[in-house]
Amino acid sequence: MADRPYTLLSCGMSIDGYLDSAGAARLRLSNDADFERVDAERARCDAILVGATTVRNDNPRLLIRSAARRAERVARGHPPCPVKVTLTRRGDLPPTAAFFTTGPAGKIVYCPAAGAEHARAGLGRVATVVDTGPGDDVDVTAVAEDLSARGVDRLMVEGGGTVLTQFLTAGLADELQLVVAPLFVGDSRAPRLVGDGVFPWTAERRAPLAGVRRIGDVVLLRYALSDRFCAEAGD
Ligand SMILES: NC(=O)c1ccc[n+]([C@@H]2O[C@H](COP(=O)([O-])OP(=O)(O)OC[C@H]3O[C@@H](n4cnc5c(N)ncnc54)[C@H](OP(=O)(O)O)[C@@H]3O)[C@@H](O)[C@H]2O)c1
């Protein structure tokens, strides 16, 4: 395989394994101290990737909130915030979404040929739309390789579950940072941490647990998912 970025999956879930509620309003799973930790993790990355449903439903900005961290990145010769990346089949994303309208860094939309024209028509002025060719789906391995070619050495994948599933099942994840929030969702219509798939980590091959940290009322679990796992970050 060609080069790919060090890939960190980062997300929060309820005790019963959901990423959100089934309702329209975004469920707050984490706490302020953990949001601060995530801000520091983002500051170490060259790009942040989320799925198109997360862009549409949550309208995230995906910026670095801390001025000191932005300044420190600039001092290191990086843009103040990481590049933002998303995947879409349909190419149907609002150019007014905060994903596109906030932050100085580039925005990249990967889309198969079938949706690329539609995506370019709507997003061509606010993002780089990459046509990934024939097929229904964008191949996440090809995305990782393309991002590497664009200078992304460290990629943070923040969800949702559809995207997390693909990075895990494709064997592209080097690290998982999973926050467990002290609540139950209890509604199977809500999005789960992952969907169906063949995962590299099974009863016979258990994922190495690299760290456990209590952060107020949530717990951070760190899993080392490849031999590239980098222990010093994330603390
Ligand atoms: N708790 C957390 O840490 C966290 C983090 C992020 C998100 N979330 C939650 O997760 C939920 C969304 O998760 P989700 O699993 O439903 O959706 P998602 O992963 O955010 O996005 C899925 C969408 O991304 C596009 N997509 C994914 N893989 C693709 C591929 N290989 N090729 C082309 N397009 C692809 C498709 O977009 P199109 O439909 O445009 O074709 C697909 O419908 C939201 O409720 C959000 O709040 C939680």
Tab-separated table of C-alpha atoms and ligand atoms in Angstrom:
chain	number	residue	atom	x	y	z
A	1	MET	CA	0.000	0.000	0.000
A	2	ALA	CA	1.107	3.538	-0.688
A	3	ASP	CA	1.787	5.882	2.196
A	4	ARG	CA	-1.135	6.762	4.396
A	5	PRO	CA	-1.437	9.155	7.334
A	6	TYR	CA	-1.225	8.091	10.946
A	7	THR	CA	-4.949	7.700	11.579
A	8	LEU	CA	-6.599	8.392	14.901
A	9	LEU	CA	-10.295	7.578	15.349
A	10	SER	CA	-11.855	9.802	17.996
A	11	CYS	CA	-15.429	9.687	19.243
A	12	GLY	CA	-17.717	9.571	22.226
A	13	MET	CA	-20.486	7.066	22.907
A	14	SER	CA	-23.131	6.314	25.493
A	15	ILE	CA	-22.778	3.348	27.844
A	16	ASP	CA	-25.032	1.419	25.450
A	17	GLY	CA	-22.853	2.192	22.415
A	18	TYR	CA	-24.662	5.042	20.669
A	19	LEU	CA	-23.022	8.085	19.088
A	20	ASP	CA	-26.084	10.296	19.374
A	21	SER	CA	-29.773	10.225	20.203
A	22	ALA	CA	-32.367	9.406	17.561
A	23	GLY	CA	-33.748	12.945	17.771
A	24	ALA	CA	-32.870	16.019	15.753
A	25	ALA	CA	-30.922	17.804	18.489
A	26	ARG	CA	-27.322	16.691	18.933
A	27	LEU	CA	-26.771	14.726	22.127
A	28	ARG	CA	-23.999	16.121	24.319
A	29	LEU	CA	-22.015	13.072	25.361
A	30	SER	CA	-18.801	14.591	26.613
A	31	ASN	CA	-17.891	17.302	29.113
A	32	ASP	CA	-15.896	20.527	28.954
A	33	ALA	CA	-12.625	18.958	30.085
A	34	ASP	CA	-12.879	16.335	27.386
A	35	PHE	CA	-13.753	18.901	24.707
A	36	GLU	CA	-10.522	20.623	25.735
A	37	ARG	CA	-8.612	17.349	25.301
A	38	VAL	CA	-10.174	16.859	21.859
A	39	ASP	CA	-9.139	20.407	20.950
A	40	ALA	CA	-5.530	19.482	21.779
A	41	GLU	CA	-5.798	16.310	19.692
A	42	ARG	CA	-7.153	18.275	16.747
A	43	ALA	CA	-4.236	20.668	17.046
A	44	ARG	CA	-1.828	17.754	16.472
A	45	CYS	CA	-3.551	16.737	13.229
A	46	ASP	CA	-3.190	17.849	9.641
A	47	ALA	CA	-6.757	16.924	8.701
A	48	ILE	CA	-10.081	16.032	10.337
A	49	LEU	CA	-12.550	13.760	8.540
A	50	VAL	CA	-16.279	13.281	9.201
A	51	GLY	CA	-19.089	11.695	7.197
A	52	ALA	CA	-21.604	13.760	5.249
A	53	THR	CA	-24.443	12.935	7.647
A	54	THR	CA	-22.447	14.444	10.482
A	55	VAL	CA	-21.880	17.592	8.380
A	56	ARG	CA	-25.614	17.852	7.607
A	57	ASN	CA	-27.014	16.891	11.029
A	58	ASP	CA	-24.512	18.336	13.498
A	59	ASN	CA	-23.222	21.283	11.474
A	60	PRO	CA	-19.793	21.042	13.187
A	61	ARG	CA	-17.140	23.711	12.699
A	62	LEU	CA	-14.225	21.326	13.346
A	63	LEU	CA	-11.871	24.148	14.296
A	64	ILE	CA	-9.245	24.513	16.993
A	65	ARG	CA	-10.801	26.667	19.679
A	66	SER	CA	-7.628	27.562	21.578
A	67	ALA	CA	-5.864	30.662	20.208
A	68	ALA	CA	-2.604	29.455	21.800
A	69	ARG	CA	-2.822	26.129	19.947
A	70	ARG	CA	-3.585	27.875	16.652
A	71	ALA	CA	-0.597	30.190	17.175
A	72	GLU	CA	1.639	27.257	18.021
A	73	ARG	CA	0.642	25.515	14.787
A	74	VAL	CA	1.406	28.635	12.771
A	75	ALA	CA	4.807	28.895	14.497
A	76	ARG	CA	5.490	25.328	13.312
A	77	GLY	CA	4.639	26.362	9.743
A	78	HIS	CA	1.153	24.772	9.654
A	79	PRO	CA	-2.193	26.424	8.926
A	80	PRO	CA	-3.958	27.515	12.138
A	81	CYS	CA	-6.549	24.727	11.812
A	82	PRO	CA	-6.466	21.327	10.124
A	83	VAL	CA	-7.883	20.712	6.672
A	84	LYS	CA	-11.498	19.447	6.799
A	85	VAL	CA	-12.452	16.348	4.843
A	86	THR	CA	-15.742	14.631	4.157
A	87	LEU	CA	-17.124	11.775	2.038
A	88	THR	CA	-20.439	11.768	0.185
A	89	ARG	CA	-22.107	9.496	-2.347
A	90	ARG	CA	-24.908	11.876	-3.290
A	91	GLY	CA	-22.848	15.058	-3.261
A	92	ASP	CA	-25.726	16.768	-1.523
A	93	LEU	CA	-24.184	19.010	1.108
A	94	PRO	CA	-25.137	22.611	1.895
A	95	PRO	CA	-22.354	25.101	1.052
A	96	THR	CA	-23.638	27.157	3.980
A	97	ALA	CA	-22.706	24.413	6.470
A	98	ALA	CA	-20.186	25.552	9.090
A	99	PHE	CA	-17.877	22.822	7.814
A	100	PHE	CA	-17.416	24.933	4.649
A	101	THR	CA	-17.867	28.484	5.902
A	102	THR	CA	-15.580	28.462	8.939
A	103	GLY	CA	-11.819	28.211	9.254
A	104	PRO	CA	-8.946	29.257	7.041
A	105	ALA	CA	-7.787	25.791	5.991
A	106	GLY	CA	-8.886	23.854	2.953
A	107	LYS	CA	-11.992	21.686	2.691
A	108	ILE	CA	-11.954	18.489	0.638
A	109	VAL	CA	-15.024	16.530	-0.462
A	110	TYR	CA	-14.496	13.008	-1.844
A	111	CYS	CA	-17.335	11.836	-4.053
A	112	PRO	CA	-17.780	9.034	-6.629
A	113	ALA	CA	-18.241	10.066	-10.250
A	114	ALA	CA	-22.019	9.622	-10.080
A	115	GLY	CA	-22.368	12.426	-7.540
A	116	ALA	CA	-19.330	14.527	-8.374
A	117	GLU	CA	-20.995	16.859	-10.865
A	118	HIS	CA	-23.758	17.629	-8.392
A	119	ALA	CA	-21.177	18.132	-5.644
A	120	ARG	CA	-19.088	20.501	-7.792
A	121	ALA	CA	-22.146	22.533	-8.741
A	122	GLY	CA	-23.032	23.058	-5.086
A	123	LEU	CA	-19.634	23.104	-3.425
A	124	GLY	CA	-17.099	24.032	-6.089
A	125	ARG	CA	-16.611	27.524	-4.639
A	126	VAL	CA	-16.173	26.413	-1.020
A	127	ALA	CA	-14.279	23.129	-1.327
A	128	THR	CA	-12.053	20.962	-3.466
A	129	VAL	CA	-14.299	18.215	-4.834
A	130	VAL	CA	-12.340	15.061	-5.657
A	131	ASP	CA	-14.030	12.707	-8.127
A	132	THR	CA	-13.047	9.215	-6.994
A	133	GLY	CA	-14.275	7.522	-10.144
A	134	PRO	CA	-16.731	4.725	-10.819
A	135	GLY	CA	-18.493	2.721	-8.116
A	136	ASP	CA	-21.098	3.612	-5.519
A	137	ASP	CA	-18.664	4.268	-2.702
A	138	VAL	CA	-15.516	6.211	-2.118
A	139	ASP	CA	-12.735	3.782	-1.199
A	140	VAL	CA	-11.417	4.967	2.158
A	141	THR	CA	-8.004	3.429	1.513
A	142	ALA	CA	-7.709	5.563	-1.621
A	143	VAL	CA	-8.801	8.594	0.434
A	144	ALA	CA	-6.073	7.915	2.988
A	145	GLU	CA	-3.467	7.607	0.232
A	146	ASP	CA	-4.676	10.753	-1.520
A	147	LEU	CA	-4.569	12.713	1.722
A	148	SER	CA	-1.028	11.495	2.298
A	149	ALA	CA	-0.085	12.738	-1.165
A	150	ARG	CA	-1.589	16.113	-0.200
A	151	GLY	CA	0.758	16.331	2.786
A	152	VAL	CA	-1.519	14.952	5.507
A	153	ASP	CA	0.669	12.986	7.907
A	154	ARG	CA	-1.800	12.754	10.774
A	155	LEU	CA	-5.535	12.286	10.220
A	156	MET	CA	-8.266	12.444	12.842
A	157	VAL	CA	-11.512	10.655	11.979
A	158	GLU	CA	-14.323	11.904	14.193
A	159	GLY	CA	-17.256	9.847	12.912
A	160	GLY	CA	-20.056	9.093	12.465
A	161	GLY	CA	-20.435	5.382	12.696
A	162	THR	CA	-20.555	4.731	8.953
A	163	VAL	CA	-17.162	6.307	8.496
A	164	LEU	CA	-15.653	4.770	11.641
A	165	THR	CA	-16.789	1.319	10.466
A	166	GLN	CA	-15.013	1.720	7.141
A	167	PHE	CA	-11.714	2.921	8.582
A	168	LEU	CA	-11.735	0.069	11.104
A	169	THR	CA	-12.720	-2.704	8.700
A	170	ALA	CA	-10.245	-1.470	6.071
A	171	GLY	CA	-7.446	-1.756	8.637
A	172	LEU	CA	-6.644	1.945	8.345
A	173	ALA	CA	-6.889	2.879	12.033
A	174	ASP	CA	-3.711	3.219	14.052
A	175	GLU	CA	-5.419	4.365	17.221
A	176	LEU	CA	-8.901	4.619	18.729
A	177	GLN	CA	-9.707	7.208	21.379
A	178	LEU	CA	-13.131	6.260	22.690
A	179	VAL	CA	-14.905	8.290	25.341
A	180	VAL	CA	-17.706	6.570	27.251
A	181	ALA	CA	-20.332	8.957	28.613
A	182	PRO	CA	-22.350	8.064	31.707
A	183	LEU	CA	-25.756	7.748	30.069
A	184	PHE	CA	-27.934	5.389	28.079
A	185	VAL	CA	-29.697	6.249	24.826
A	186	GLY	CA	-31.867	3.138	24.711
A	187	ASP	CA	-33.251	3.737	21.227
A	188	SER	CA	-32.145	1.474	18.374
A	189	ARG	CA	-33.034	4.191	15.838
A	190	ALA	CA	-30.021	6.183	17.088
A	191	PRO	CA	-26.630	5.884	15.314
A	192	ARG	CA	-24.347	3.207	16.719
A	193	LEU	CA	-20.577	3.445	17.194
A	194	VAL	CA	-20.135	1.047	14.261
A	195	GLY	CA	-22.291	-0.911	11.851
A	196	ASP	CA	-21.915	-4.463	10.558
A	197	GLY	CA	-18.543	-5.487	9.210
A	198	VAL	CA	-15.512	-7.721	9.538
A	199	PHE	CA	-13.266	-6.016	12.044
A	200	PRO	CA	-9.599	-6.839	12.633
A	201	TRP	CA	-10.267	-7.036	16.369
A	202	THR	CA	-12.169	-10.111	17.509
A	203	ALA	CA	-12.386	-12.620	20.361
A	204	GLU	CA	-9.261	-14.278	18.966
A	205	ARG	CA	-7.434	-11.002	18.337
A	206	ARG	CA	-8.245	-8.526	21.047
A	207	ALA	CA	-7.413	-4.853	20.554
A	208	PRO	CA	-4.518	-3.764	22.807
A	209	LEU	CA	-5.750	-1.353	25.455
A	210	ALA	CA	-3.094	1.358	25.686
A	211	GLY	CA	-4.639	3.631	28.290
A	212	VAL	CA	-7.602	4.404	30.512
A	213	ARG	CA	-8.219	7.865	31.887
A	214	ARG	CA	-11.039	9.304	33.912
A	215	ILE	CA	-11.967	12.824	32.742
A	216	GLY	CA	-14.608	14.095	35.134
A	217	ASP	CA	-17.696	11.947	34.585
A	218	VAL	CA	-16.464	10.314	31.346
A	219	VAL	CA	-13.741	7.766	30.695
A	220	LEU	CA	-11.259	7.816	27.836
A	221	LEU	CA	-10.170	4.450	26.460
A	222	ARG	CA	-7.175	4.376	24.127
A	223	TYR	CA	-6.626	1.379	21.882
A	224	ALA	CA	-3.414	0.764	19.950
A	225	LEU	CA	-4.657	-0.593	16.632
A	226	SER	CA	-1.416	-0.864	14.700
A	227	ASP	CA	2.302	-1.089	15.260
A	228	ARG	CA	2.451	2.585	14.282
A	229	PHE	CA	0.567	3.480	17.494
A	230	CYS	CA	2.198	6.500	19.043
A	231	ALA	CA	1.997	6.356	22.826
A	232	GLU	CA	3.187	9.839	23.724
A	233	ALA	CA	0.250	11.749	22.216
A	234	GLY	CA	-3.200	11.719	23.760
A	235	ASP	CA	-2.197	12.313	27.368
B	1	LIG	N1	-20.365	10.925	19.396
B	1	LIG	C1	-19.465	11.277	18.505
B	1	LIG	O1	-18.266	11.372	18.811
B	1	LIG	C2	-19.912	11.575	17.109
B	1	LIG	C3	-18.997	12.019	16.162
B	1	LIG	C4	-19.440	12.244	14.867
B	1	LIG	C5	-20.756	12.009	14.549
B	1	LIG	N2	-21.623	11.585	15.504
B	1	LIG	C6	-23.025	11.298	15.170
B	1	LIG	O2	-23.074	10.310	14.184
B	1	LIG	C7	-24.290	10.467	13.466
B	1	LIG	C8	-23.998	10.276	12.001
B	1	LIG	O3	-23.399	9.027	11.807
B	1	LIG	P1	-23.735	8.175	10.517
B	1	LIG	O4	-23.005	6.890	10.656
B	1	LIG	O5	-25.219	8.150	10.325
B	1	LIG	O6	-23.164	9.049	9.337
B	1	LIG	P2	-21.714	9.617	8.934
B	1	LIG	O7	-20.681	8.554	9.077
B	1	LIG	O8	-21.484	10.928	9.592
B	1	LIG	O9	-21.990	9.925	7.395
B	1	LIG	C9	-22.495	8.933	6.544
B	1	LIG	C10	-22.568	9.532	5.162
B	1	LIG	O10	-21.251	9.821	4.706
B	1	LIG	C11	-21.154	9.512	3.328
B	1	LIG	N3	-20.283	8.350	3.186
B	1	LIG	C12	-19.830	7.526	4.156
B	1	LIG	N4	-19.003	6.617	3.637
B	1	LIG	C13	-18.934	6.875	2.318
B	1	LIG	C14	-18.228	6.276	1.241
B	1	LIG	N5	-17.417	5.225	1.421
B	1	LIG	N6	-18.379	6.797	0.018
B	1	LIG	C15	-19.171	7.878	-0.191
B	1	LIG	N7	-19.867	8.490	0.799
B	1	LIG	C16	-19.734	7.978	2.031
B	1	LIG	C17	-22.558	9.243	2.841
B	1	LIG	O11	-23.045	10.541	2.541
B	1	LIG	P3	-24.242	10.933	1.564
B	1	LIG	O12	-25.478	10.569	2.349
B	1	LIG	O13	-24.094	12.410	1.380
B	1	LIG	O14	-24.101	10.174	0.296
B	1	LIG	C18	-23.194	8.658	4.097
B	1	LIG	O15	-24.598	8.736	4.085
B	1	LIG	C19	-24.828	11.834	13.800
B	1	LIG	O16	-25.978	11.677	14.618
B	1	LIG	C20	-23.734	12.479	14.607
B	1	LIG	O17	-24.232	13.268	15.656
B	1	LIG	C21	-21.233	11.372	16.770
